[in-house]
Short mmCIF file of C-alpha atoms and ligand atoms in Angstrom, two decimals:
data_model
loop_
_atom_site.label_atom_id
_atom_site.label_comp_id
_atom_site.label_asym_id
_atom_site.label_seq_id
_atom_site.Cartn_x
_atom_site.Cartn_y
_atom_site.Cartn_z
CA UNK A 151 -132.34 13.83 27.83
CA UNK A 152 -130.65 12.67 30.98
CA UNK A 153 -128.21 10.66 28.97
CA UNK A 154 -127.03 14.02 27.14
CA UNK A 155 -127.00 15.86 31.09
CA UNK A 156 -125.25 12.67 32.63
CA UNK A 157 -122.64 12.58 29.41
CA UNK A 158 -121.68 16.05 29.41
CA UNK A 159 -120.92 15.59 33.71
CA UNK A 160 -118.82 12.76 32.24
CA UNK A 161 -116.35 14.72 30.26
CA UNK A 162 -116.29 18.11 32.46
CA UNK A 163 -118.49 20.03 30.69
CA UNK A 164 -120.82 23.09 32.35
CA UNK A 165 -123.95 22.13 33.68
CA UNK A 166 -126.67 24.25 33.51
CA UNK A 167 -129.31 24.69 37.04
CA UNK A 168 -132.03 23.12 35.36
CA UNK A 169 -129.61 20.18 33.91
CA UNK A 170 -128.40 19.85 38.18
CA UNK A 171 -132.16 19.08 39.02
CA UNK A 172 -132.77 16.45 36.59
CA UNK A 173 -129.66 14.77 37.78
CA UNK A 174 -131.44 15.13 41.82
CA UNK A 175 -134.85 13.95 40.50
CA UNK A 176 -132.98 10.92 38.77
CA UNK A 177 -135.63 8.14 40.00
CA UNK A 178 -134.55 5.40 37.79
CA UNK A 179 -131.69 2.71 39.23
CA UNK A 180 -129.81 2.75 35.94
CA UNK A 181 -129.27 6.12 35.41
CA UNK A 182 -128.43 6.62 39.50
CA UNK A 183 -125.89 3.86 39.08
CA UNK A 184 -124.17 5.75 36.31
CA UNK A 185 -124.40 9.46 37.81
CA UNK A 186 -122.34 7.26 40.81
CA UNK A 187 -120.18 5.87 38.43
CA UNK A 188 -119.24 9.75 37.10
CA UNK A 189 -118.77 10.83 40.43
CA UNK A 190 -116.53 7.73 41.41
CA UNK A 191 -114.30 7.74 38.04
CA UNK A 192 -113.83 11.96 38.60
CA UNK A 193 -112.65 10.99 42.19
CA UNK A 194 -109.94 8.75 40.57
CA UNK A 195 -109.13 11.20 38.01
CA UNK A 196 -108.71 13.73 40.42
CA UNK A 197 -108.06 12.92 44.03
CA UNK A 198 -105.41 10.37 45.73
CA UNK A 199 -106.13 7.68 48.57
CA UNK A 200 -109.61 8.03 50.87
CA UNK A 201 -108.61 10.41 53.73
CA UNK A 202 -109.97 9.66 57.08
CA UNK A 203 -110.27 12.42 59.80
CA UNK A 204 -110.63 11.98 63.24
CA UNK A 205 -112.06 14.20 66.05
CA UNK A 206 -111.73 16.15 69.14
CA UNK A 207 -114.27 18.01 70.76
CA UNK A 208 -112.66 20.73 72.51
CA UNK A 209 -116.35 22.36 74.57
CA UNK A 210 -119.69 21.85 73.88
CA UNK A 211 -120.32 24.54 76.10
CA UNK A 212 -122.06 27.10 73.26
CA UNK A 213 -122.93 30.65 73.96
CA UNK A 214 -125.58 31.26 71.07
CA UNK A 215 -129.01 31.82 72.36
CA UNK A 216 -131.26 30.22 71.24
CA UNK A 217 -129.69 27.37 70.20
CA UNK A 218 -129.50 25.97 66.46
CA UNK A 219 -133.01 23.79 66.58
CA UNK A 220 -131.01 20.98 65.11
CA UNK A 221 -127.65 20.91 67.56
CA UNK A 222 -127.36 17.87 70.26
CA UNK A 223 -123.90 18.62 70.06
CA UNK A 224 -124.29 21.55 72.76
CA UNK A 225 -124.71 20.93 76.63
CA UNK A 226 -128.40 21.07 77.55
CA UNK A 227 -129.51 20.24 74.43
CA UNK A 228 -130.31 16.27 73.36
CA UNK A 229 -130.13 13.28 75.54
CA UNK A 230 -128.81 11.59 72.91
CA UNK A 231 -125.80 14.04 72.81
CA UNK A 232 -123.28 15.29 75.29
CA UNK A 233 -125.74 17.00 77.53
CA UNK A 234 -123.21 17.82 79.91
CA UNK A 235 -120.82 21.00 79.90
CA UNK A 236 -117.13 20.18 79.19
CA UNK A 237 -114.17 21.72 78.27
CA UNK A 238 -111.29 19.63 77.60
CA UNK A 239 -108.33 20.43 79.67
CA UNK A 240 -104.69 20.29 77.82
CA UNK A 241 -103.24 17.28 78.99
CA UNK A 242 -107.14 15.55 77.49
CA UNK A 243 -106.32 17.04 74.10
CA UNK A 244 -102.70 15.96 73.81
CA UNK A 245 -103.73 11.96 74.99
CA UNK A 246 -106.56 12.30 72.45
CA UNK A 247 -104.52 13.53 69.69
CA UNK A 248 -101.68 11.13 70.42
CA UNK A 249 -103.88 8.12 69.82
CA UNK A 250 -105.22 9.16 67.08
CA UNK A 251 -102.01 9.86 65.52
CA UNK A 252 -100.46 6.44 66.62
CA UNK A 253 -103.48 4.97 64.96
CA UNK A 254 -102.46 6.45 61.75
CA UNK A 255 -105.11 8.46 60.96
CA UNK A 256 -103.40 11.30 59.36
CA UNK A 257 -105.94 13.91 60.03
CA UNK A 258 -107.87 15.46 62.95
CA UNK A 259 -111.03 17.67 63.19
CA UNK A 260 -110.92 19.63 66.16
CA UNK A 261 -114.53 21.84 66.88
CA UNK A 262 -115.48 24.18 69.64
CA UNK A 263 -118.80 25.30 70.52
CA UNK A 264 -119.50 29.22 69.68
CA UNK A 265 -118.50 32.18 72.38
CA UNK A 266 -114.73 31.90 72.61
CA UNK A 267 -113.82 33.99 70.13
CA UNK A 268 -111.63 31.05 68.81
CA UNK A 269 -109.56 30.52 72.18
CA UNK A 270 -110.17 27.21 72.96
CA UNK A 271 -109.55 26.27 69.31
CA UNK A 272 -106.11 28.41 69.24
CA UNK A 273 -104.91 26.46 72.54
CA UNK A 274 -105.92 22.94 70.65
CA UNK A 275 -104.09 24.02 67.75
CA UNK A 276 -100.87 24.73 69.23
CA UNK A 277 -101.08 21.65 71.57
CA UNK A 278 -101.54 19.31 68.08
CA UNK A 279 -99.24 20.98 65.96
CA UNK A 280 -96.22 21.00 68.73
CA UNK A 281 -96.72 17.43 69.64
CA UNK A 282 -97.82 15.54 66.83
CA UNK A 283 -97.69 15.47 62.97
CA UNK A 284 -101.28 15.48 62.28
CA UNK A 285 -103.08 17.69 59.92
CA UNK A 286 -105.07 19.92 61.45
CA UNK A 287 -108.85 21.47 60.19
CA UNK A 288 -110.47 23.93 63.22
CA UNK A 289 -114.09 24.16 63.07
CA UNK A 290 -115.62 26.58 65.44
CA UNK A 291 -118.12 28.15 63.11
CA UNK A 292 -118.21 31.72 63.02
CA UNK A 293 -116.62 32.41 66.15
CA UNK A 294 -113.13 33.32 64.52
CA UNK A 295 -112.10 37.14 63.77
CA UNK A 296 -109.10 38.16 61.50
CA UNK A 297 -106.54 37.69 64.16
CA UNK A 298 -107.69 34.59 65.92
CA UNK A 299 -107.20 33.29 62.36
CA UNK A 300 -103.73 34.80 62.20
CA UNK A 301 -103.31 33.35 65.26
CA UNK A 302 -103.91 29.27 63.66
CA UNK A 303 -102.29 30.25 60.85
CA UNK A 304 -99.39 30.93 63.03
CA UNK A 305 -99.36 27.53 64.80
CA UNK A 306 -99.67 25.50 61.39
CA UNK A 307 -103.78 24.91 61.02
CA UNK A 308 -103.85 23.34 57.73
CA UNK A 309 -107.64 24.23 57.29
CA UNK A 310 -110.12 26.17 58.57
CA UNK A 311 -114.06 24.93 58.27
CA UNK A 312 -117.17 27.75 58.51
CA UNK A 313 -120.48 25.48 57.15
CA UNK A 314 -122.43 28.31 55.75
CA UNK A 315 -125.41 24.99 55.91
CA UNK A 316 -127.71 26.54 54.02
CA UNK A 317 -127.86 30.09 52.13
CA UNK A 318 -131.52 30.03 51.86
CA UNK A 319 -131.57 33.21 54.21
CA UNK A 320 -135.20 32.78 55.56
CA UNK A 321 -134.68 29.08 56.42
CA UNK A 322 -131.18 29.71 57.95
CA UNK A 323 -132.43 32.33 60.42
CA UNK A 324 -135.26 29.82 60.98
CA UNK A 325 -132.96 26.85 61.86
CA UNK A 326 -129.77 29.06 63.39
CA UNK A 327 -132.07 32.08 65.07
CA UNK A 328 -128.90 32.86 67.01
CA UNK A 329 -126.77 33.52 64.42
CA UNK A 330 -126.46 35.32 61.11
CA UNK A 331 -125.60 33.80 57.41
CA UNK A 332 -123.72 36.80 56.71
CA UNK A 333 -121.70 36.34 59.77
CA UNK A 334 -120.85 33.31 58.34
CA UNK A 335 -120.01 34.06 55.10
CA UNK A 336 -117.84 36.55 57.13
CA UNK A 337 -115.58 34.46 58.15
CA UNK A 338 -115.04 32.11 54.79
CA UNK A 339 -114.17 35.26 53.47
CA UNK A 340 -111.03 36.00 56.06
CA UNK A 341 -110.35 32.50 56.05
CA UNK A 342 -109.82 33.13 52.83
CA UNK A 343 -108.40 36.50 52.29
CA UNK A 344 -105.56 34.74 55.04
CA UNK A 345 -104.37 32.02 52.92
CA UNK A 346 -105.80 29.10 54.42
CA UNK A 347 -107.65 26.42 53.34
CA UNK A 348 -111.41 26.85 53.75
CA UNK A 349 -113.21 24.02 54.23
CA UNK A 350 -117.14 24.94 53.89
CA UNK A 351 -120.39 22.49 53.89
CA UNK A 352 -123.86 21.59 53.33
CA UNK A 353 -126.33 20.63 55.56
CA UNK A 354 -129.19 18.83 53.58
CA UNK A 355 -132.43 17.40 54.32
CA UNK A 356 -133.76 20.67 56.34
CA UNK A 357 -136.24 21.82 54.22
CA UNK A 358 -134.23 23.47 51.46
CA UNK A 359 -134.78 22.86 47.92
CA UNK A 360 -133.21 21.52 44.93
CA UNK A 361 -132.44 25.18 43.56
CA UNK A 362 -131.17 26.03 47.19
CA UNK A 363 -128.00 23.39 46.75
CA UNK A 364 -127.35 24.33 43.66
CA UNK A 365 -127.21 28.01 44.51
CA UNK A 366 -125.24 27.21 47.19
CA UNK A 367 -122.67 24.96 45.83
CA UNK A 368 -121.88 27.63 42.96
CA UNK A 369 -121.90 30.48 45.66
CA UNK A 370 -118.49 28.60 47.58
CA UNK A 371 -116.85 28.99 44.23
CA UNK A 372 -116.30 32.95 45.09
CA UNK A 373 -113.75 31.58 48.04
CA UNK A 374 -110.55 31.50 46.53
CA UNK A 375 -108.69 29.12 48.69
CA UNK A 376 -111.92 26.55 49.39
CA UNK A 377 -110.22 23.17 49.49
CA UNK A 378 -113.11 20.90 51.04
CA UNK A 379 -116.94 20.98 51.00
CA UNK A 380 -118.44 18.82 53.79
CA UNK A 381 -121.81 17.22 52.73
CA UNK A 382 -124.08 16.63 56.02
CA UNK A 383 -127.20 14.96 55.50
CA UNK A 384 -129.66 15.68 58.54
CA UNK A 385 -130.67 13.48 60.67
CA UNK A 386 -132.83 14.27 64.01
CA UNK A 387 -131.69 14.77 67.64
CA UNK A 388 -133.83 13.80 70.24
CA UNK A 389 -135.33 16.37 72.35
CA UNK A 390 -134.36 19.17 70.06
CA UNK A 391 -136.66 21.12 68.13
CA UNK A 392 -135.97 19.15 65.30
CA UNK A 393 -136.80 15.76 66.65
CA UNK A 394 -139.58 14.96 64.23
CA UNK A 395 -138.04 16.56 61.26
CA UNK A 396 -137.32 13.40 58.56
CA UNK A 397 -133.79 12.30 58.15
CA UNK A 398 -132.43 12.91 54.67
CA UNK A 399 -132.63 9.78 52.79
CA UNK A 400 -129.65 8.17 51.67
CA UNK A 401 -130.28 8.10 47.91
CA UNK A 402 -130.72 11.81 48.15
CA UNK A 403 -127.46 12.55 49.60
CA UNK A 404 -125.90 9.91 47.67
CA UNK A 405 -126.89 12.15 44.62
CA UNK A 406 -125.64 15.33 46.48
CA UNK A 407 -122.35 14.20 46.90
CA UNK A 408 -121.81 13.13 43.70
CA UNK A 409 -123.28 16.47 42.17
CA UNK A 410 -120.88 18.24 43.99
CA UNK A 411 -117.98 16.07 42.66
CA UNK A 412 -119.32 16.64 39.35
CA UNK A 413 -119.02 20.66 39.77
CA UNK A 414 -115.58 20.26 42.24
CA UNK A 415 -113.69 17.31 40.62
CA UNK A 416 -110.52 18.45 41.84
CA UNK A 417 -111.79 19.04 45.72
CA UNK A 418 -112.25 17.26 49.28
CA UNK A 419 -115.48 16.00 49.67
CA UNK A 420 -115.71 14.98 53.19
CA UNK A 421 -118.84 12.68 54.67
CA UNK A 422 -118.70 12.81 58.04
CA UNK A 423 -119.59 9.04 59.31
CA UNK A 424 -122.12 10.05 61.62
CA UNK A 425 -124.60 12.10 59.88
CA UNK A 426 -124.40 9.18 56.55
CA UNK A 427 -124.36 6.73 59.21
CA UNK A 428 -121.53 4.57 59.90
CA UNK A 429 -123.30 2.08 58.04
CA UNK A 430 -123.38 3.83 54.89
CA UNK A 431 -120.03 5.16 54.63
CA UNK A 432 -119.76 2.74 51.83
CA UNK A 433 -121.92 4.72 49.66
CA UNK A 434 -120.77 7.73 50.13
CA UNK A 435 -117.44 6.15 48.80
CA UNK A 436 -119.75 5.21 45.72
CA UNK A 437 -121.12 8.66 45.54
CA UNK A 438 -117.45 10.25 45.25
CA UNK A 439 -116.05 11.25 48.61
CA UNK A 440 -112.99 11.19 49.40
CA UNK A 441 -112.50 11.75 53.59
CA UNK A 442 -114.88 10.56 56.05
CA UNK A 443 -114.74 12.42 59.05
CA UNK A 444 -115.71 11.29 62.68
CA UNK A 445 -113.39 8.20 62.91
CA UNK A 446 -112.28 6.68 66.15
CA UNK A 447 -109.49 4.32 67.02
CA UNK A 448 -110.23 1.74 69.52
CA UNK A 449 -108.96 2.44 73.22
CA UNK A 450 -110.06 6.71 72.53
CA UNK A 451 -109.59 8.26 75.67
CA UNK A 452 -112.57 10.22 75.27
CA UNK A 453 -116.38 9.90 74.61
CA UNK A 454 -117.15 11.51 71.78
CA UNK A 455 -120.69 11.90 70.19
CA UNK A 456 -120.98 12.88 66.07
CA UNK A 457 -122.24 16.08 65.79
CA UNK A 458 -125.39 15.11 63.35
CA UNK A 459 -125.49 11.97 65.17
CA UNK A 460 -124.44 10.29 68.35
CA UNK A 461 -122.62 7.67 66.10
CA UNK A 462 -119.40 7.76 65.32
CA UNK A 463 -117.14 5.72 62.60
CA UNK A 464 -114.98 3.11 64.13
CA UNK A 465 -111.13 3.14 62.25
CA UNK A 466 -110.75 -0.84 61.76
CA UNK A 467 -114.42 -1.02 60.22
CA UNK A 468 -114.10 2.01 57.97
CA UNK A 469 -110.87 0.73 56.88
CA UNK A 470 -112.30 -2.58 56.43
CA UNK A 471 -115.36 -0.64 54.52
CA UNK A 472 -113.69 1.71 52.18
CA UNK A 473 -110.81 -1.92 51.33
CA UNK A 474 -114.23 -3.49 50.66
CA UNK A 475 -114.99 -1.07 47.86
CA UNK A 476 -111.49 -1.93 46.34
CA UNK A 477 -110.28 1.82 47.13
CA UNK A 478 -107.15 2.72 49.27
CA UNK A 479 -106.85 4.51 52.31
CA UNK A 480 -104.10 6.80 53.45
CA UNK A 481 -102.85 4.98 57.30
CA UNK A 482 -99.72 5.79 58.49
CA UNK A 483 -99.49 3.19 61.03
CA UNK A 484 -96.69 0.47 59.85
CA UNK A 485 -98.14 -2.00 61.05
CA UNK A 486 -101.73 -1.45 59.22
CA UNK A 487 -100.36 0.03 55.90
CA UNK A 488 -97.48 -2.33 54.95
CA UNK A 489 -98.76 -5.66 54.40
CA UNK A 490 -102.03 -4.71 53.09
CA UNK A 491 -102.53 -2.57 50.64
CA UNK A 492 -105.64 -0.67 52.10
S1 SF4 B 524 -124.86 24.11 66.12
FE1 SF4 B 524 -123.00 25.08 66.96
S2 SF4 B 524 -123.54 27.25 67.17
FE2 SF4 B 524 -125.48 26.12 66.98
S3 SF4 B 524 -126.12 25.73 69.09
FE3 SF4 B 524 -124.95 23.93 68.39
S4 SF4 B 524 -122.84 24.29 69.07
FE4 SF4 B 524 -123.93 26.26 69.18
#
């Protein structure tokens, strides 16, 4: 039976709900090995060199009350996070953004706590795209209205990332009592109504089920110009709400990443390194992805904290990680992507 389901993911063919949960309840080491095998030979199929995507926080300084009971990423709320208020100033952004670029990451993440309408992330994007050639993805969750968007479209955003999390609507409201799902789903929608690339994720490992993911993964298919799906596996921030709420266990999002490479061959699939761990990134490589997210150079001007996790991915060991796994990465720097062929 889960021969036929795993065969049929193998050459592209439409997987029914109840064929999605077998593949998630797969307890047996053979049959997990070949569901990562799918996953891994659709990635090759259908997606170039690993991207890596780097990050600046822009202010953790979030205007939602109450908080998300999982964020440590907003001041006041882990002491494991930030803790602290900031806002980046202009001149922090540009040094930030110019290291990573000299490090040849080709890609940076820039995120802004909620109550901006978008401002802070509009003055980011026009400081990156005027002084450097990086790609650019915006996350500032639903804080964005029509013409803020219009506004990074103008200065070159290449994608713009609303995690809807979770669309079970009870436990959303439960975990994000400050905010609103449909608010969310909002904002994919201009996102993608404007043109640009929507990148939308899942977080996994809060108390959703099976039949939850699946809804949800199918649900992002109604965005037209979704380009990336994010796959976030919880893990608990001290002093929040949350604390004592299990991390999601790394077979299980193993098996969620490759699902959703199964139903979006042709797609990102980002893992950001701090909610896998940056000790794991290697599976998620096995699972399918194809960008991890969260990756520092040495010598970053700033501290940065993972939002998921206070760990972050370092560049030479990811690079050294995802060369292990016999995959390339696309560097930009010279001196890193000449001689060896990462
Ligand atoms: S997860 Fe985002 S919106 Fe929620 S409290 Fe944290 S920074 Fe604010």
């Amino acid at each position: 039976m889960i021969e036929e389901i795993l065969k049929k993911a193998e050459n592209m063919q439409g997987l029914k709900d109840d064929e999605i949960i077998q593949l998630f309840k797969i307890d047996d080491r053979r049959c997990f090995n070949r569901l990562m095998n799918i996953a891994s030979q659709l990635r090759e199929e259908n997606r170039g060199p690993i991207k890596l995507t780097s990050t600046i926080h822009v202010t953790n300084k979030c205007k939602i009350t109450p908080k998300c009971k999982y964020c440590g990423f907003a001041a006041g709320t882990s002491p494991q996070g930030y803790y602290h208020g900031f806002s980046k100033k202009d001149d922090e952004i540009l040094k930030a953004a110019k290291k990573i670029e000299k490090a040849g990451i080709p890609r940076v993440s820039c995120s802004s706590a909620h109550g901006y309408n978008g401002r802070h992330a509009i003055r980011a994007a026009r400081i990156i795209k005027e002084n450097t050639s990086l790609e650019l993805l915006i996350n500032v969750g639903s804080d964005l209205k029509r013409e803020n968007i219009q506004k990074l479209a103008k200065y070159g955003t290449d994608t713009i990332c609303c995690n809807l999390e979770t669309i079970n609507r009870k436990l959303f409201h439960h975990l994000k009592p400050g905010e609103t799902l449909q608010q969310r789903i909002k904002v994919c929608e201009l996102i993608s109504e404007e043109g640009i690339e929507l990148s939308s994720g899942l977080l996994i490992g809060i108390g959703e089920t099976y039949k939850d993911r699946i809804k949800h993964l199918r649900f992002l298919k109604r965005f037209k110009s979704l380009g990336e799906i994010p796959i976030m596996g919880f893990n608990p921030y001290k002093g929040t709400p949350m604390e004592k709420h299990p991390p999601c266990p790394l077979d299980d999002q193993m098996k969620t990443i490759a699902i959703t490479r199964i139903l979006y061959p042709h797609l990102r699939i980002t893992v950001p390194a701090p909610t896998i761990g940056p000790e794991n990134v290697k599976f998620s490589l096995i699972a399918g992805a194809d960008n991890i997210a969260t990756v520092i150079p040495d010598d970053y001007p700033l501290d940065v904290k993972g939002v998921g996790s206070p760990q972050v991915g370092n560049l030479k060991k990811i690079l050294k990680t995802i060369k292990s796994t016999g995959l390339k990465a696309e560097i930009k720097t010279e001196k890193l992507a000449s001689p060896i062929p990462w």
